[in-house]
Amino acid sequence: MPAFSLLIVAIGVYAKVQKATDTVRDTFLIDPAVILIVVGVVMFFITFCGCIGALRENIRLLKTFSFTLTFVFLTQLAISIMGFFYSDQTRGALGKFVKKAIVHYRDDLDLQNLMDYIQKEFKCCGWNNYTDWSWNLYFNCTHENPSTERCAVPYSCCTPVPGETVVNTMCGFGVQTQKYLEANKLIFPVGCADKAVLWIESHLLLMGALALGLALPQIAGIVLSQILISQIQDEITSVL
């Protein structure tokens, strides 16, 4: 585990140095590279305290491990509960992120790939619907826009053509000028917000299993560390 946490830190540092751009920092509330570095450092600290504390039977390190792991677990639980009860605010925050990602779609290749992946996987276009792509400078559908991509949407919005070997990157040209039913023949006109809600509702069991899979090892670590602390204290007491 300490090696894995150091790997996360290394990836975060690499992303910070090589990949982080002003566009990405402006789109995300917090720089993803910084998040990776912080998570890696916290994981290393927790696993280091746990491993060394158990090997050396050091009560202070074990107590630090138990306290830190409990704090992390309760923080995750609080965030999950807040996300559930404040679903409208959560949806609004995600909407702001997607809007910024649409605005900066052509400014950063990694951000562009992320939006294309989301739209392909969820079979959606934009946040509310396909006309959201007018937020982008290049796809804006006003008459004053001189871009050749005016009133278009990215190719990731397009419905796949059976047997197509070469992706038609111009399949979404002019789609914003079409009505919903007409656009539905060429693209996925539904916004990613509705698709995300449907995905969550249809994968509640999977999400519950993942949450349980994350929670159980943490609870086990807290319980086992407390048992080990109790055993060490009993040994010290018996010796004295």
PDB file of C-alpha atoms in Angstrom:
ATOM      1  CA  MET A   1       0.000   0.000   0.000  1.00  0.00           C
ATOM      2  CA  PRO A   2       2.765   2.580   0.731  1.00  0.00           C
ATOM      3  CA  ALA A   3       4.201   1.852  -2.731  1.00  0.00           C
ATOM      4  CA  PHE A   4       0.770   2.335  -4.335  1.00  0.00           C
ATOM      5  CA  SER A   5       0.275   5.647  -2.525  1.00  0.00           C
ATOM      6  CA  LEU A   6       3.693   6.851  -3.709  1.00  0.00           C
ATOM      7  CA  LEU A   7       2.668   5.895  -7.259  1.00  0.00           C
ATOM      8  CA  ILE A   8      -0.431   8.099  -6.918  1.00  0.00           C
ATOM      9  CA  VAL A   9       1.761  10.979  -5.698  1.00  0.00           C
ATOM     10  CA  ALA A  10       4.115  10.461  -8.666  1.00  0.00           C
ATOM     11  CA  ILE A  11       1.185  10.532 -11.122  1.00  0.00           C
ATOM     12  CA  GLY A  12      -0.121  13.689  -9.465  1.00  0.00           C
ATOM     13  CA  VAL A  13       3.260  15.418  -9.671  1.00  0.00           C
ATOM     14  CA  TYR A  14       3.628  14.389 -13.324  1.00  0.00           C
ATOM     15  CA  ALA A  15       0.145  15.722 -14.117  1.00  0.00           C
ATOM     16  CA  LYS A  16       0.921  18.951 -12.283  1.00  0.00           C
ATOM     17  CA  VAL A  17       4.189  19.517 -14.115  1.00  0.00           C
ATOM     18  CA  GLN A  18       3.366  18.186 -17.583  1.00  0.00           C
ATOM     19  CA  LYS A  19      -0.402  18.246 -18.085  1.00  0.00           C
ATOM     20  CA  ALA A  20      -1.918  20.976 -15.905  1.00  0.00           C
ATOM     21  CA  THR A  21      -3.025  24.017 -17.921  1.00  0.00           C
ATOM     22  CA  ASP A  22      -4.876  27.229 -17.060  1.00  0.00           C
ATOM     23  CA  THR A  23      -7.892  25.808 -18.903  1.00  0.00           C
ATOM     24  CA  VAL A  24      -8.045  22.692 -16.738  1.00  0.00           C
ATOM     25  CA  ARG A  25      -7.552  24.692 -13.532  1.00  0.00           C
ATOM     26  CA  ASP A  26     -10.352  27.041 -14.590  1.00  0.00           C
ATOM     27  CA  THR A  27     -12.721  24.163 -15.405  1.00  0.00           C
ATOM     28  CA  PHE A  28     -12.244  22.115 -12.238  1.00  0.00           C
ATOM     29  CA  LEU A  29     -13.025  23.595  -8.818  1.00  0.00           C
ATOM     30  CA  ILE A  30      -9.756  22.069  -7.591  1.00  0.00           C
ATOM     31  CA  ASP A  31      -6.818  21.063  -9.761  1.00  0.00           C
ATOM     32  CA  PRO A  32      -7.091  17.239 -10.261  1.00  0.00           C
ATOM     33  CA  ALA A  33      -3.304  16.941 -10.015  1.00  0.00           C
ATOM     34  CA  VAL A  34      -3.380  18.540  -6.560  1.00  0.00           C
ATOM     35  CA  ILE A  35      -6.160  16.126  -5.508  1.00  0.00           C
ATOM     36  CA  LEU A  36      -4.021  13.148  -6.589  1.00  0.00           C
ATOM     37  CA  ILE A  37      -1.002  14.463  -4.681  1.00  0.00           C
ATOM     38  CA  VAL A  38      -3.028  15.099  -1.494  1.00  0.00           C
ATOM     39  CA  VAL A  39      -4.768  11.686  -1.674  1.00  0.00           C
ATOM     40  CA  GLY A  40      -1.406   9.959  -2.261  1.00  0.00           C
ATOM     41  CA  VAL A  41       0.249  11.741   0.683  1.00  0.00           C
ATOM     42  CA  VAL A  42      -2.674  10.955   3.030  1.00  0.00           C
ATOM     43  CA  MET A  43      -2.705   7.300   1.913  1.00  0.00           C
ATOM     44  CA  PHE A  44       1.064   7.022   2.451  1.00  0.00           C
ATOM     45  CA  PHE A  45       0.805   8.571   5.925  1.00  0.00           C
ATOM     46  CA  ILE A  46      -2.031   6.227   6.976  1.00  0.00           C
ATOM     47  CA  THR A  47      -0.442   3.049   5.590  1.00  0.00           C
ATOM     48  CA  PHE A  48       2.995   3.985   6.979  1.00  0.00           C
ATOM     49  CA  CYS A  49       1.564   4.475  10.474  1.00  0.00           C
ATOM     50  CA  GLY A  50      -0.386   1.224  10.214  1.00  0.00           C
ATOM     51  CA  CYS A  51       2.468  -0.919   8.898  1.00  0.00           C
ATOM     52  CA  ILE A  52       5.239   0.413  11.153  1.00  0.00           C
ATOM     53  CA  GLY A  53       2.907   0.593  14.147  1.00  0.00           C
ATOM     54  CA  ALA A  54       1.917  -3.059  13.748  1.00  0.00           C
ATOM     55  CA  LEU A  55       5.475  -4.289  13.100  1.00  0.00           C
ATOM     56  CA  ARG A  56       7.026  -2.325  15.965  1.00  0.00           C
ATOM     57  CA  GLU A  57       3.938  -2.621  18.197  1.00  0.00           C
ATOM     58  CA  ASN A  58       4.042   1.140  18.613  1.00  0.00           C
ATOM     59  CA  ILE A  59       0.851   2.323  20.318  1.00  0.00           C
ATOM     60  CA  ARG A  60       1.248   5.962  19.232  1.00  0.00           C
ATOM     61  CA  LEU A  61       1.531   5.046  15.560  1.00  0.00           C
ATOM     62  CA  LEU A  62      -1.395   2.619  15.835  1.00  0.00           C
ATOM     63  CA  LYS A  63      -3.549   5.265  17.517  1.00  0.00           C
ATOM     64  CA  THR A  64      -2.575   7.759  14.801  1.00  0.00           C
ATOM     65  CA  PHE A  65      -3.485   5.173  12.159  1.00  0.00           C
ATOM     66  CA  SER A  66      -6.849   4.440  13.805  1.00  0.00           C
ATOM     67  CA  PHE A  67      -7.735   8.118  14.340  1.00  0.00           C
ATOM     68  CA  THR A  68      -6.755   9.175  10.797  1.00  0.00           C
ATOM     69  CA  LEU A  69      -8.587   6.265   9.190  1.00  0.00           C
ATOM     70  CA  THR A  70     -11.689   7.028  11.281  1.00  0.00           C
ATOM     71  CA  PHE A  71     -11.538  10.680  10.238  1.00  0.00           C
ATOM     72  CA  VAL A  72     -11.236   9.735   6.543  1.00  0.00           C
ATOM     73  CA  PHE A  73     -14.138   7.266   6.842  1.00  0.00           C
ATOM     74  CA  LEU A  74     -16.410   9.801   8.567  1.00  0.00           C
ATOM     75  CA  THR A  75     -15.490  12.455   5.983  1.00  0.00           C
ATOM     76  CA  GLN A  76     -16.426  10.108   3.133  1.00  0.00           C
ATOM     77  CA  LEU A  77     -19.682   9.234   4.911  1.00  0.00           C
ATOM     78  CA  ALA A  78     -20.542  12.913   5.456  1.00  0.00           C
ATOM     79  CA  ILE A  79     -19.852  13.775   1.791  1.00  0.00           C
ATOM     80  CA  SER A  80     -22.020  10.856   0.637  1.00  0.00           C
ATOM     81  CA  ILE A  81     -24.917  11.886   2.908  1.00  0.00           C
ATOM     82  CA  MET A  82     -24.668  15.544   1.845  1.00  0.00           C
ATOM     83  CA  GLY A  83     -24.575  14.510  -1.817  1.00  0.00           C
ATOM     84  CA  PHE A  84     -27.758  12.464  -1.293  1.00  0.00           C
ATOM     85  CA  PHE A  85     -29.731  15.042   0.673  1.00  0.00           C
ATOM     86  CA  TYR A  86     -28.484  18.018  -1.350  1.00  0.00           C
ATOM     87  CA  SER A  87     -28.905  16.369  -4.740  1.00  0.00           C
ATOM     88  CA  ASP A  88     -30.080  19.605  -6.392  1.00  0.00           C
ATOM     89  CA  GLN A  89     -26.933  21.431  -5.282  1.00  0.00           C
ATOM     90  CA  THR A  90     -24.821  18.468  -6.409  1.00  0.00           C
ATOM     91  CA  ARG A  91     -26.515  18.528  -9.805  1.00  0.00           C
ATOM     92  CA  GLY A  92     -25.956  22.292 -10.018  1.00  0.00           C
ATOM     93  CA  ALA A  93     -22.240  21.895  -9.234  1.00  0.00           C
ATOM     94  CA  LEU A  94     -21.893  19.191 -11.902  1.00  0.00           C
ATOM     95  CA  GLY A  95     -23.766  21.427 -14.327  1.00  0.00           C
ATOM     96  CA  LYS A  96     -21.272  24.245 -13.747  1.00  0.00           C
ATOM     97  CA  PHE A  97     -18.391  21.835 -14.389  1.00  0.00           C
ATOM     98  CA  VAL A  98     -19.922  20.549 -17.645  1.00  0.00           C
ATOM     99  CA  LYS A  99     -20.671  24.106 -18.804  1.00  0.00           C
ATOM    100  CA  LYS A 100     -17.038  25.111 -18.238  1.00  0.00           C
ATOM    101  CA  ALA A 101     -15.890  21.930 -20.000  1.00  0.00           C
ATOM    102  CA  ILE A 102     -18.094  22.810 -23.000  1.00  0.00           C
ATOM    103  CA  VAL A 103     -16.800  26.393 -23.054  1.00  0.00           C
ATOM    104  CA  HIS A 104     -13.164  25.211 -23.027  1.00  0.00           C
ATOM    105  CA  TYR A 105     -13.744  22.146 -25.221  1.00  0.00           C
ATOM    106  CA  ARG A 106     -11.320  23.257 -27.959  1.00  0.00           C
ATOM    107  CA  ASP A 107      -8.786  24.770 -25.562  1.00  0.00           C
ATOM    108  CA  ASP A 108      -7.426  21.600 -23.969  1.00  0.00           C
ATOM    109  CA  LEU A 109      -7.085  18.160 -25.598  1.00  0.00           C
ATOM    110  CA  ASP A 110      -7.477  16.208 -22.323  1.00  0.00           C
ATOM    111  CA  LEU A 111     -10.659  18.110 -21.486  1.00  0.00           C
ATOM    112  CA  GLN A 112     -11.939  17.480 -25.002  1.00  0.00           C
ATOM    113  CA  ASN A 113     -11.275  13.753 -24.679  1.00  0.00           C
ATOM    114  CA  LEU A 114     -13.046  13.701 -21.304  1.00  0.00           C
ATOM    115  CA  MET A 115     -16.193  15.334 -22.723  1.00  0.00           C
ATOM    116  CA  ASP A 116     -16.156  13.025 -25.751  1.00  0.00           C
ATOM    117  CA  TYR A 117     -15.836   9.986 -23.472  1.00  0.00           C
ATOM    118  CA  ILE A 118     -18.740  11.115 -21.262  1.00  0.00           C
ATOM    119  CA  GLN A 119     -21.009  11.775 -24.241  1.00  0.00           C
ATOM    120  CA  LYS A 120     -20.151   8.478 -25.927  1.00  0.00           C
ATOM    121  CA  GLU A 121     -20.609   6.395 -22.770  1.00  0.00           C
ATOM    122  CA  PHE A 122     -23.861   8.018 -21.647  1.00  0.00           C
ATOM    123  CA  LYS A 123     -25.122   8.566 -25.220  1.00  0.00           C
ATOM    124  CA  CYS A 124     -25.924  12.179 -24.503  1.00  0.00           C
ATOM    125  CA  CYS A 125     -25.141  15.655 -25.804  1.00  0.00           C
ATOM    126  CA  GLY A 126     -24.518  18.752 -23.691  1.00  0.00           C
ATOM    127  CA  TRP A 127     -25.789  19.111 -20.130  1.00  0.00           C
ATOM    128  CA  ASN A 128     -29.484  19.931 -20.605  1.00  0.00           C
ATOM    129  CA  ASN A 129     -29.645  19.130 -24.344  1.00  0.00           C
ATOM    130  CA  TYR A 130     -27.639  19.425 -27.558  1.00  0.00           C
ATOM    131  CA  THR A 131     -28.160  23.210 -27.884  1.00  0.00           C
ATOM    132  CA  ASP A 132     -25.884  23.720 -24.858  1.00  0.00           C
ATOM    133  CA  TRP A 133     -22.982  23.538 -27.290  1.00  0.00           C
ATOM    134  CA  SER A 134     -23.759  27.141 -28.226  1.00  0.00           C
ATOM    135  CA  TRP A 135     -21.871  27.982 -25.027  1.00  0.00           C
ATOM    136  CA  ASN A 136     -18.711  27.123 -26.947  1.00  0.00           C
ATOM    137  CA  LEU A 137     -17.085  29.845 -29.035  1.00  0.00           C
ATOM    138  CA  TYR A 138     -16.662  27.591 -32.069  1.00  0.00           C
ATOM    139  CA  PHE A 139     -20.080  25.900 -31.934  1.00  0.00           C
ATOM    140  CA  ASN A 140     -22.020  29.050 -31.024  1.00  0.00           C
ATOM    141  CA  CYS A 141     -25.104  29.321 -33.222  1.00  0.00           C
ATOM    142  CA  THR A 142     -25.360  33.104 -33.556  1.00  0.00           C
ATOM    143  CA  HIS A 143     -25.156  34.632 -37.042  1.00  0.00           C
ATOM    144  CA  GLU A 144     -22.105  36.675 -35.988  1.00  0.00           C
ATOM    145  CA  ASN A 145     -20.038  33.525 -35.441  1.00  0.00           C
ATOM    146  CA  PRO A 146     -17.576  33.106 -38.382  1.00  0.00           C
ATOM    147  CA  SER A 147     -16.500  29.584 -37.337  1.00  0.00           C
ATOM    148  CA  THR A 148     -16.966  26.735 -39.812  1.00  0.00           C
ATOM    149  CA  GLU A 149     -18.353  24.738 -36.865  1.00  0.00           C
ATOM    150  CA  ARG A 150     -21.170  27.218 -36.203  1.00  0.00           C
ATOM    151  CA  CYS A 151     -24.353  25.475 -34.981  1.00  0.00           C
ATOM    152  CA  ALA A 152     -22.524  22.121 -34.860  1.00  0.00           C
ATOM    153  CA  VAL A 153     -22.000  19.640 -32.031  1.00  0.00           C
ATOM    154  CA  PRO A 154     -18.983  17.354 -31.448  1.00  0.00           C
ATOM    155  CA  TYR A 155     -18.875  14.015 -33.244  1.00  0.00           C
ATOM    156  CA  SER A 156     -19.223  12.266 -29.866  1.00  0.00           C
ATOM    157  CA  CYS A 157     -22.898  13.343 -29.856  1.00  0.00           C
ATOM    158  CA  CYS A 158     -23.604  11.457 -33.095  1.00  0.00           C
ATOM    159  CA  THR A 159     -25.366   8.116 -33.217  1.00  0.00           C
ATOM    160  CA  PRO A 160     -22.958   5.443 -34.506  1.00  0.00           C
ATOM    161  CA  VAL A 161     -23.468   4.227 -38.045  1.00  0.00           C
ATOM    162  CA  PRO A 162     -23.410   0.386 -38.313  1.00  0.00           C
ATOM    163  CA  GLY A 163     -20.378  -0.838 -40.236  1.00  0.00           C
ATOM    164  CA  GLU A 164     -18.681   2.571 -40.233  1.00  0.00           C
ATOM    165  CA  THR A 165     -14.900   2.101 -40.091  1.00  0.00           C
ATOM    166  CA  VAL A 166     -13.869   5.777 -40.264  1.00  0.00           C
ATOM    167  CA  VAL A 167     -15.456   8.203 -37.807  1.00  0.00           C
ATOM    168  CA  ASN A 168     -17.219  11.111 -39.503  1.00  0.00           C
ATOM    169  CA  THR A 169     -16.127  14.057 -37.364  1.00  0.00           C
ATOM    170  CA  MET A 170     -18.473  16.377 -39.294  1.00  0.00           C
ATOM    171  CA  CYS A 171     -21.626  14.368 -38.521  1.00  0.00           C
ATOM    172  CA  GLY A 172     -22.881  17.001 -36.073  1.00  0.00           C
ATOM    173  CA  PHE A 173     -22.567  20.024 -38.372  1.00  0.00           C
ATOM    174  CA  GLY A 174     -25.651  22.242 -38.383  1.00  0.00           C
ATOM    175  CA  VAL A 175     -27.540  20.065 -35.897  1.00  0.00           C
ATOM    176  CA  GLN A 176     -28.332  22.948 -33.533  1.00  0.00           C
ATOM    177  CA  THR A 177     -30.544  24.521 -36.203  1.00  0.00           C
ATOM    178  CA  GLN A 178     -32.729  21.405 -36.283  1.00  0.00           C
ATOM    179  CA  LYS A 179     -35.728  20.584 -34.121  1.00  0.00           C
ATOM    180  CA  TYR A 180     -35.480  17.857 -31.490  1.00  0.00           C
ATOM    181  CA  LEU A 181     -37.136  15.133 -33.586  1.00  0.00           C
ATOM    182  CA  GLU A 182     -34.990  15.953 -36.622  1.00  0.00           C
ATOM    183  CA  ALA A 183     -31.805  16.050 -34.556  1.00  0.00           C
ATOM    184  CA  ASN A 184     -32.729  12.710 -32.983  1.00  0.00           C
ATOM    185  CA  LYS A 185     -32.068  11.023 -36.348  1.00  0.00           C
ATOM    186  CA  LEU A 186     -28.417  12.108 -36.305  1.00  0.00           C
ATOM    187  CA  ILE A 187     -27.363  12.547 -32.675  1.00  0.00           C
ATOM    188  CA  PHE A 188     -28.260  11.705 -29.086  1.00  0.00           C
ATOM    189  CA  PRO A 189     -30.206  14.909 -28.277  1.00  0.00           C
ATOM    190  CA  VAL A 190     -30.794  14.131 -24.581  1.00  0.00           C
ATOM    191  CA  GLY A 191     -28.629  16.041 -22.102  1.00  0.00           C
ATOM    192  CA  CYS A 192     -26.065  14.260 -19.950  1.00  0.00           C
ATOM    193  CA  ALA A 193     -27.819  15.445 -16.764  1.00  0.00           C
ATOM    194  CA  ASP A 194     -30.883  13.262 -17.393  1.00  0.00           C
ATOM    195  CA  LYS A 195     -28.747  10.378 -18.632  1.00  0.00           C
ATOM    196  CA  ALA A 196     -26.580  10.514 -15.498  1.00  0.00           C
ATOM    197  CA  VAL A 197     -29.678  10.369 -13.269  1.00  0.00           C
ATOM    198  CA  LEU A 198     -31.015   7.380 -15.212  1.00  0.00           C
ATOM    199  CA  TRP A 199     -27.626   5.637 -14.986  1.00  0.00           C
ATOM    200  CA  ILE A 200     -27.471   6.135 -11.210  1.00  0.00           C
ATOM    201  CA  GLU A 201     -31.045   4.861 -10.737  1.00  0.00           C
ATOM    202  CA  SER A 202     -30.323   1.753 -12.804  1.00  0.00           C
ATOM    203  CA  HIS A 203     -26.997   1.026 -11.055  1.00  0.00           C
ATOM    204  CA  LEU A 204     -27.934   1.556  -7.404  1.00  0.00           C
ATOM    205  CA  LEU A 205     -26.924  -2.004  -6.501  1.00  0.00           C
ATOM    206  CA  LEU A 206     -23.498  -1.575  -8.117  1.00  0.00           C
ATOM    207  CA  MET A 207     -22.948   1.770  -6.377  1.00  0.00           C
ATOM    208  CA  GLY A 208     -23.992   0.242  -3.056  1.00  0.00           C
ATOM    209  CA  ALA A 209     -21.559  -2.643  -3.576  1.00  0.00           C
ATOM    210  CA  LEU A 210     -18.734  -0.210  -4.387  1.00  0.00           C
ATOM    211  CA  ALA A 211     -19.521   1.889  -1.322  1.00  0.00           C
ATOM    212  CA  LEU A 212     -19.545  -1.248   0.828  1.00  0.00           C
ATOM    213  CA  GLY A 213     -16.291  -2.401  -0.772  1.00  0.00           C
ATOM    214  CA  LEU A 214     -14.664   0.909   0.195  1.00  0.00           C
ATOM    215  CA  ALA A 215     -16.160   1.026   3.679  1.00  0.00           C
ATOM    216  CA  LEU A 216     -15.469  -2.539   4.884  1.00  0.00           C
ATOM    217  CA  PRO A 217     -11.632  -2.443   4.625  1.00  0.00           C
ATOM    218  CA  GLN A 218     -11.602   0.901   6.461  1.00  0.00           C
ATOM    219  CA  ILE A 219     -13.882  -0.372   9.233  1.00  0.00           C
ATOM    220  CA  ALA A 220     -11.795  -3.561   9.481  1.00  0.00           C
ATOM    221  CA  GLY A 221      -8.602  -1.486   9.744  1.00  0.00           C
ATOM    222  CA  ILE A 222     -10.083   0.650  12.533  1.00  0.00           C
ATOM    223  CA  VAL A 223     -11.386  -2.361  14.496  1.00  0.00           C
ATOM    224  CA  LEU A 224      -8.197  -4.444  14.095  1.00  0.00           C
ATOM    225  CA  SER A 225      -5.953  -1.538  15.091  1.00  0.00           C
ATOM    226  CA  GLN A 226      -8.032  -1.004  18.252  1.00  0.00           C
ATOM    227  CA  ILE A 227      -7.806  -4.728  19.066  1.00  0.00           C
ATOM    228  CA  LEU A 228      -4.018  -4.666  18.581  1.00  0.00           C
ATOM    229  CA  ILE A 229      -3.706  -1.547  20.756  1.00  0.00           C
ATOM    230  CA  SER A 230      -5.741  -3.256  23.482  1.00  0.00           C
ATOM    231  CA  GLN A 231      -3.561  -6.397  23.305  1.00  0.00           C
ATOM    232  CA  ILE A 232      -0.319  -4.390  23.505  1.00  0.00           C
ATOM    233  CA  GLN A 233      -1.646  -2.415  26.479  1.00  0.00           C
ATOM    234  CA  ASP A 234      -2.656  -5.663  28.216  1.00  0.00           C
ATOM    235  CA  GLU A 235       0.864  -7.065  27.669  1.00  0.00           C
ATOM    236  CA  ILE A 236       2.452  -3.905  29.090  1.00  0.00           C
ATOM    237  CA  THR A 237       0.108  -4.024  32.084  1.00  0.00           C
ATOM    238  CA  SER A 238       0.860  -7.725  32.757  1.00  0.00           C
ATOM    239  CA  VAL A 239       4.606  -7.060  32.651  1.00  0.00           C
ATOM    240  CA  LEU A 240       4.324  -4.169  35.068  1.00  0.00           C
TER     241      LEU A 240
END
